[in-house]
Amino acid sequence: MSNTPMAANPLTRAVLEIDEYASGLGWDQPARLFALVDTARLRAQEPSLAAQLGLTEEPETTGLTPIEQDEVPTDKALDEFLATIAWPDAVAGCALTVERLMLPPSAEAQVPQGLSEGRLAQWVAEHPDRQEVRMTVAVLRDGTRESALRLREKDAPTEVLTGGNLVPGLAEALSATFEE
């Protein structure tokens, strides 16, 4: 199915699968939103969809299947867009992959005060120590989180950093999509 390394838990495997998918699309891509559904439940309740997704031949009976959603609008702030989402009960979790520019902690003291959001983004984009990063963040209804970070300059599957608290703000925003 994929070259995704085996991970200890289904959420980590799903995040790495999404990271691999995004990597195959290349860089400079828009944000992508995924529903995470229980693979066994999907096979049982939606066998034709499971077949369409190539899940009928999979030997694994547990896990999460990422299903890409409609395009994330580019004319709306990401946090505003996420605030409009509500998931049906069949969705066990969700994930988002997004590219951003990142500065090392040492650059924090250099940030000019009083910049507008647009000017700050321009300042970061022009900073010599900036790094392009692809973040894939996933959350489950129960609050479990996982993230994968891939730097453009180290664009290899063996260089992907994973952890539950790598992008806490985005994880919080995704968790909020499950709140009633």
PDB file of C-alpha atoms in Angstrom:
ATOM      1  CA  MET A   1       0.000   0.000   0.000  1.00  0.00           C
ATOM      2  CA  SER A   2       2.617   2.549   1.005  1.00  0.00           C
ATOM      3  CA  ASN A   3       6.158   3.012   2.193  1.00  0.00           C
ATOM      4  CA  THR A   4       4.953   4.407   5.502  1.00  0.00           C
ATOM      5  CA  PRO A   5       7.011   2.881   8.322  1.00  0.00           C
ATOM      6  CA  MET A   6       5.117   0.856  10.879  1.00  0.00           C
ATOM      7  CA  ALA A   7       4.364   2.966  13.914  1.00  0.00           C
ATOM      8  CA  ALA A   8       3.322   2.002  17.404  1.00  0.00           C
ATOM      9  CA  ASN A   9      -0.260   3.208  17.163  1.00  0.00           C
ATOM     10  CA  PRO A  10      -2.919   3.765  14.496  1.00  0.00           C
ATOM     11  CA  LEU A  11      -2.915   7.569  14.859  1.00  0.00           C
ATOM     12  CA  THR A  12       0.824   7.804  14.262  1.00  0.00           C
ATOM     13  CA  ARG A  13       0.485   5.517  11.237  1.00  0.00           C
ATOM     14  CA  ALA A  14      -2.320   7.701   9.858  1.00  0.00           C
ATOM     15  CA  VAL A  15      -0.257  10.876  10.321  1.00  0.00           C
ATOM     16  CA  LEU A  16       2.733   9.311   8.576  1.00  0.00           C
ATOM     17  CA  GLU A  17       0.500   8.058   5.754  1.00  0.00           C
ATOM     18  CA  ILE A  18      -0.880  11.568   5.247  1.00  0.00           C
ATOM     19  CA  ASP A  19       2.656  13.006   5.377  1.00  0.00           C
ATOM     20  CA  GLU A  20       3.750  10.512   2.720  1.00  0.00           C
ATOM     21  CA  TYR A  21       0.748  11.407   0.546  1.00  0.00           C
ATOM     22  CA  ALA A  22       1.459  15.149   0.889  1.00  0.00           C
ATOM     23  CA  SER A  23       5.122  14.544   0.148  1.00  0.00           C
ATOM     24  CA  GLY A  24       4.190  12.822  -3.100  1.00  0.00           C
ATOM     25  CA  LEU A  25       2.323  15.963  -4.176  1.00  0.00           C
ATOM     26  CA  GLY A  26       5.415  18.109  -3.734  1.00  0.00           C
ATOM     27  CA  TRP A  27       5.863  21.409  -1.962  1.00  0.00           C
ATOM     28  CA  ASP A  28       3.948  24.674  -2.282  1.00  0.00           C
ATOM     29  CA  GLN A  29       0.613  22.915  -1.854  1.00  0.00           C
ATOM     30  CA  PRO A  30      -2.555  24.233  -0.199  1.00  0.00           C
ATOM     31  CA  ALA A  31      -3.681  22.981   3.198  1.00  0.00           C
ATOM     32  CA  ARG A  32      -5.476  19.626   3.100  1.00  0.00           C
ATOM     33  CA  LEU A  33      -8.090  18.379   5.564  1.00  0.00           C
ATOM     34  CA  PHE A  34      -8.776  14.699   6.288  1.00  0.00           C
ATOM     35  CA  ALA A  35     -11.443  12.816   8.193  1.00  0.00           C
ATOM     36  CA  LEU A  36     -10.046   9.830  10.084  1.00  0.00           C
ATOM     37  CA  VAL A  37     -12.363   6.850  10.181  1.00  0.00           C
ATOM     38  CA  ASP A  38     -12.030   3.488  11.881  1.00  0.00           C
ATOM     39  CA  THR A  39     -10.902   1.128   9.109  1.00  0.00           C
ATOM     40  CA  ALA A  40     -12.794  -1.914  10.423  1.00  0.00           C
ATOM     41  CA  ARG A  41     -15.990   0.127  10.791  1.00  0.00           C
ATOM     42  CA  LEU A  42     -15.540   1.521   7.274  1.00  0.00           C
ATOM     43  CA  ARG A  43     -15.161  -1.991   5.833  1.00  0.00           C
ATOM     44  CA  ALA A  44     -18.268  -3.202   7.664  1.00  0.00           C
ATOM     45  CA  GLN A  45     -20.535  -0.194   7.042  1.00  0.00           C
ATOM     46  CA  GLU A  46     -19.321   1.028   3.651  1.00  0.00           C
ATOM     47  CA  PRO A  47     -17.852  -1.963   1.783  1.00  0.00           C
ATOM     48  CA  SER A  48     -18.041  -0.269  -1.627  1.00  0.00           C
ATOM     49  CA  LEU A  49     -16.160   2.784  -0.339  1.00  0.00           C
ATOM     50  CA  ALA A  50     -13.623   0.511   1.361  1.00  0.00           C
ATOM     51  CA  ALA A  51     -13.122  -1.294  -1.959  1.00  0.00           C
ATOM     52  CA  GLN A  52     -12.768   2.027  -3.796  1.00  0.00           C
ATOM     53  CA  LEU A  53     -10.076   3.054  -1.284  1.00  0.00           C
ATOM     54  CA  GLY A  54      -8.269  -0.276  -1.730  1.00  0.00           C
ATOM     55  CA  LEU A  55      -8.923  -1.401   1.840  1.00  0.00           C
ATOM     56  CA  THR A  56     -10.409  -4.807   1.096  1.00  0.00           C
ATOM     57  CA  GLU A  57      -7.009  -6.406   0.488  1.00  0.00           C
ATOM     58  CA  GLU A  58      -5.403  -4.916   3.588  1.00  0.00           C
ATOM     59  CA  PRO A  59      -4.556  -7.587   6.172  1.00  0.00           C
ATOM     60  CA  GLU A  60      -4.762  -5.143   9.073  1.00  0.00           C
ATOM     61  CA  THR A  61      -8.089  -5.109  10.893  1.00  0.00           C
ATOM     62  CA  THR A  62      -7.404  -2.141  13.142  1.00  0.00           C
ATOM     63  CA  GLY A  63      -6.365   1.313  12.202  1.00  0.00           C
ATOM     64  CA  LEU A  64      -7.532   4.623  10.875  1.00  0.00           C
ATOM     65  CA  THR A  65      -8.191   5.491   7.274  1.00  0.00           C
ATOM     66  CA  PRO A  66      -7.635   9.106   6.225  1.00  0.00           C
ATOM     67  CA  ILE A  67     -10.219  10.432   3.776  1.00  0.00           C
ATOM     68  CA  GLU A  68      -9.390  13.748   2.153  1.00  0.00           C
ATOM     69  CA  GLN A  69     -12.146  16.324   2.349  1.00  0.00           C
ATOM     70  CA  ASP A  70     -13.043  19.134  -0.031  1.00  0.00           C
ATOM     71  CA  GLU A  71     -10.457  21.814  -0.565  1.00  0.00           C
ATOM     72  CA  VAL A  72      -9.630  24.112   2.307  1.00  0.00           C
ATOM     73  CA  PRO A  73     -10.616  27.625   1.219  1.00  0.00           C
ATOM     74  CA  THR A  74      -7.679  29.951   0.660  1.00  0.00           C
ATOM     75  CA  ASP A  75      -9.729  33.140   1.068  1.00  0.00           C
ATOM     76  CA  LYS A  76     -10.427  32.522   4.758  1.00  0.00           C
ATOM     77  CA  ALA A  77      -8.067  32.311   7.735  1.00  0.00           C
ATOM     78  CA  LEU A  78      -7.414  28.699   8.698  1.00  0.00           C
ATOM     79  CA  ASP A  79      -8.698  29.141  12.263  1.00  0.00           C
ATOM     80  CA  GLU A  80     -11.912  30.729  10.949  1.00  0.00           C
ATOM     81  CA  PHE A  81     -12.421  27.850   8.523  1.00  0.00           C
ATOM     82  CA  LEU A  82     -11.821  25.203  11.196  1.00  0.00           C
ATOM     83  CA  ALA A  83     -14.392  26.916  13.429  1.00  0.00           C
ATOM     84  CA  THR A  84     -17.066  26.124  10.805  1.00  0.00           C
ATOM     85  CA  ILE A  85     -16.457  22.361  10.779  1.00  0.00           C
ATOM     86  CA  ALA A  86     -18.606  19.738  12.494  1.00  0.00           C
ATOM     87  CA  TRP A  87     -17.984  16.028  12.007  1.00  0.00           C
ATOM     88  CA  PRO A  88     -20.555  13.206  11.881  1.00  0.00           C
ATOM     89  CA  ASP A  89     -20.323  10.463  14.514  1.00  0.00           C
ATOM     90  CA  ALA A  90     -18.659   8.059  12.058  1.00  0.00           C
ATOM     91  CA  VAL A  91     -15.542  10.253  12.040  1.00  0.00           C
ATOM     92  CA  ALA A  92     -13.104   9.151  14.755  1.00  0.00           C
ATOM     93  CA  GLY A  93     -10.700  12.041  14.245  1.00  0.00           C
ATOM     94  CA  CYS A  94      -9.366  14.537  11.775  1.00  0.00           C
ATOM     95  CA  ALA A  95      -6.050  15.698  10.392  1.00  0.00           C
ATOM     96  CA  LEU A  96      -4.708  18.712   8.570  1.00  0.00           C
ATOM     97  CA  THR A  97      -1.549  19.132   6.579  1.00  0.00           C
ATOM     98  CA  VAL A  98      -0.288  22.650   6.008  1.00  0.00           C
ATOM     99  CA  GLU A  99       2.963  24.308   4.964  1.00  0.00           C
ATOM    100  CA  ARG A 100       4.425  27.215   6.896  1.00  0.00           C
ATOM    101  CA  LEU A 101       7.605  29.184   7.325  1.00  0.00           C
ATOM    102  CA  MET A 102       9.297  28.666  10.653  1.00  0.00           C
ATOM    103  CA  LEU A 103      12.093  30.494  12.452  1.00  0.00           C
ATOM    104  CA  PRO A 104      14.489  29.025  14.983  1.00  0.00           C
ATOM    105  CA  PRO A 105      13.938  30.066  18.624  1.00  0.00           C
ATOM    106  CA  SER A 106      17.075  32.235  18.407  1.00  0.00           C
ATOM    107  CA  ALA A 107      15.267  34.538  15.933  1.00  0.00           C
ATOM    108  CA  GLU A 108      12.476  35.315  18.404  1.00  0.00           C
ATOM    109  CA  ALA A 109      14.422  38.187  20.003  1.00  0.00           C
ATOM    110  CA  GLN A 110      14.907  39.767  16.564  1.00  0.00           C
ATOM    111  CA  VAL A 111      11.202  40.095  15.731  1.00  0.00           C
ATOM    112  CA  PRO A 112      10.354  43.781  15.299  1.00  0.00           C
ATOM    113  CA  GLN A 113       7.571  44.963  17.593  1.00  0.00           C
ATOM    114  CA  GLY A 114       4.309  46.370  16.330  1.00  0.00           C
ATOM    115  CA  LEU A 115       4.224  44.712  12.908  1.00  0.00           C
ATOM    116  CA  SER A 116       0.879  43.935  11.318  1.00  0.00           C
ATOM    117  CA  GLU A 117       0.203  40.285  10.528  1.00  0.00           C
ATOM    118  CA  GLY A 118       1.050  40.867   6.861  1.00  0.00           C
ATOM    119  CA  ARG A 119       4.290  42.694   7.616  1.00  0.00           C
ATOM    120  CA  LEU A 120       5.301  40.023  10.126  1.00  0.00           C
ATOM    121  CA  ALA A 121       4.718  37.316   7.507  1.00  0.00           C
ATOM    122  CA  GLN A 122       6.858  39.287   5.061  1.00  0.00           C
ATOM    123  CA  TRP A 123       9.604  39.710   7.685  1.00  0.00           C
ATOM    124  CA  VAL A 124       9.622  35.949   8.372  1.00  0.00           C
ATOM    125  CA  ALA A 125       9.653  35.148   4.631  1.00  0.00           C
ATOM    126  CA  GLU A 126      12.726  37.345   4.170  1.00  0.00           C
ATOM    127  CA  HIS A 127      14.597  36.120   7.281  1.00  0.00           C
ATOM    128  CA  PRO A 128      17.823  34.278   6.343  1.00  0.00           C
ATOM    129  CA  ASP A 129      17.239  31.513   8.944  1.00  0.00           C
ATOM    130  CA  ARG A 130      13.678  30.682   7.879  1.00  0.00           C
ATOM    131  CA  GLN A 131      12.762  27.068   7.251  1.00  0.00           C
ATOM    132  CA  GLU A 132       9.892  25.756   5.183  1.00  0.00           C
ATOM    133  CA  VAL A 133       8.011  23.068   7.073  1.00  0.00           C
ATOM    134  CA  ARG A 134       5.071  20.805   6.314  1.00  0.00           C
ATOM    135  CA  MET A 135       3.034  20.050   9.414  1.00  0.00           C
ATOM    136  CA  THR A 136       0.568  17.201   9.587  1.00  0.00           C
ATOM    137  CA  VAL A 137      -1.487  17.313  12.764  1.00  0.00           C
ATOM    138  CA  ALA A 138      -4.178  14.819  13.779  1.00  0.00           C
ATOM    139  CA  VAL A 139      -6.538  14.537  16.721  1.00  0.00           C
ATOM    140  CA  LEU A 140      -9.054  11.964  17.822  1.00  0.00           C
ATOM    141  CA  ARG A 141     -12.373  12.640  19.526  1.00  0.00           C
ATOM    142  CA  ASP A 142     -10.892  11.504  22.847  1.00  0.00           C
ATOM    143  CA  GLY A 143      -8.211  14.208  22.653  1.00  0.00           C
ATOM    144  CA  THR A 144      -5.321  12.001  21.521  1.00  0.00           C
ATOM    145  CA  ARG A 145      -2.932  13.947  19.289  1.00  0.00           C
ATOM    146  CA  GLU A 146      -0.134  13.229  16.869  1.00  0.00           C
ATOM    147  CA  SER A 147       1.956  15.389  14.551  1.00  0.00           C
ATOM    148  CA  ALA A 148       4.554  14.970  11.844  1.00  0.00           C
ATOM    149  CA  LEU A 149       6.950  17.720  10.779  1.00  0.00           C
ATOM    150  CA  ARG A 150       8.965  17.623   7.578  1.00  0.00           C
ATOM    151  CA  LEU A 151      11.486  20.319   6.703  1.00  0.00           C
ATOM    152  CA  ARG A 152      11.827  21.130   3.027  1.00  0.00           C
ATOM    153  CA  GLU A 153      15.612  21.098   3.285  1.00  0.00           C
ATOM    154  CA  LYS A 154      15.504  17.588   4.812  1.00  0.00           C
ATOM    155  CA  ASP A 155      12.732  16.190   2.627  1.00  0.00           C
ATOM    156  CA  ALA A 156      13.089  12.467   3.326  1.00  0.00           C
ATOM    157  CA  PRO A 157      10.844   9.944   5.113  1.00  0.00           C
ATOM    158  CA  THR A 158      13.647   9.200   7.581  1.00  0.00           C
ATOM    159  CA  GLU A 159      13.816  12.880   8.572  1.00  0.00           C
ATOM    160  CA  VAL A 160      10.157  13.275   9.618  1.00  0.00           C
ATOM    161  CA  LEU A 161       9.791  14.253  13.266  1.00  0.00           C
ATOM    162  CA  THR A 162       6.725  12.920  15.096  1.00  0.00           C
ATOM    163  CA  GLY A 163       5.207  13.728  18.460  1.00  0.00           C
ATOM    164  CA  GLY A 164       1.923  14.555  20.100  1.00  0.00           C
ATOM    165  CA  ASN A 165       2.715  18.124  21.136  1.00  0.00           C
ATOM    166  CA  LEU A 166       4.739  19.511  18.238  1.00  0.00           C
ATOM    167  CA  VAL A 167       2.015  21.904  17.025  1.00  0.00           C
ATOM    168  CA  PRO A 168      -0.250  22.461  20.055  1.00  0.00           C
ATOM    169  CA  GLY A 169      -2.193  25.439  18.667  1.00  0.00           C
ATOM    170  CA  LEU A 170      -3.233  23.600  15.525  1.00  0.00           C
ATOM    171  CA  ALA A 171      -4.083  20.476  17.538  1.00  0.00           C
ATOM    172  CA  GLU A 172      -6.335  22.605  19.767  1.00  0.00           C
ATOM    173  CA  ALA A 173      -8.081  24.087  16.731  1.00  0.00           C
ATOM    174  CA  LEU A 174      -8.663  20.617  15.277  1.00  0.00           C
ATOM    175  CA  SER A 175      -9.932  19.299  18.631  1.00  0.00           C
ATOM    176  CA  ALA A 176     -12.431  22.149  18.736  1.00  0.00           C
ATOM    177  CA  THR A 177     -14.069  20.764  15.574  1.00  0.00           C
ATOM    178  CA  PHE A 178     -15.378  17.887  17.740  1.00  0.00           C
ATOM    179  CA  GLU A 179     -16.866  20.065  20.471  1.00  0.00           C
ATOM    180  CA  GLU A 180     -20.644  20.219  20.611  1.00  0.00           C
TER     181      GLU A 180
END
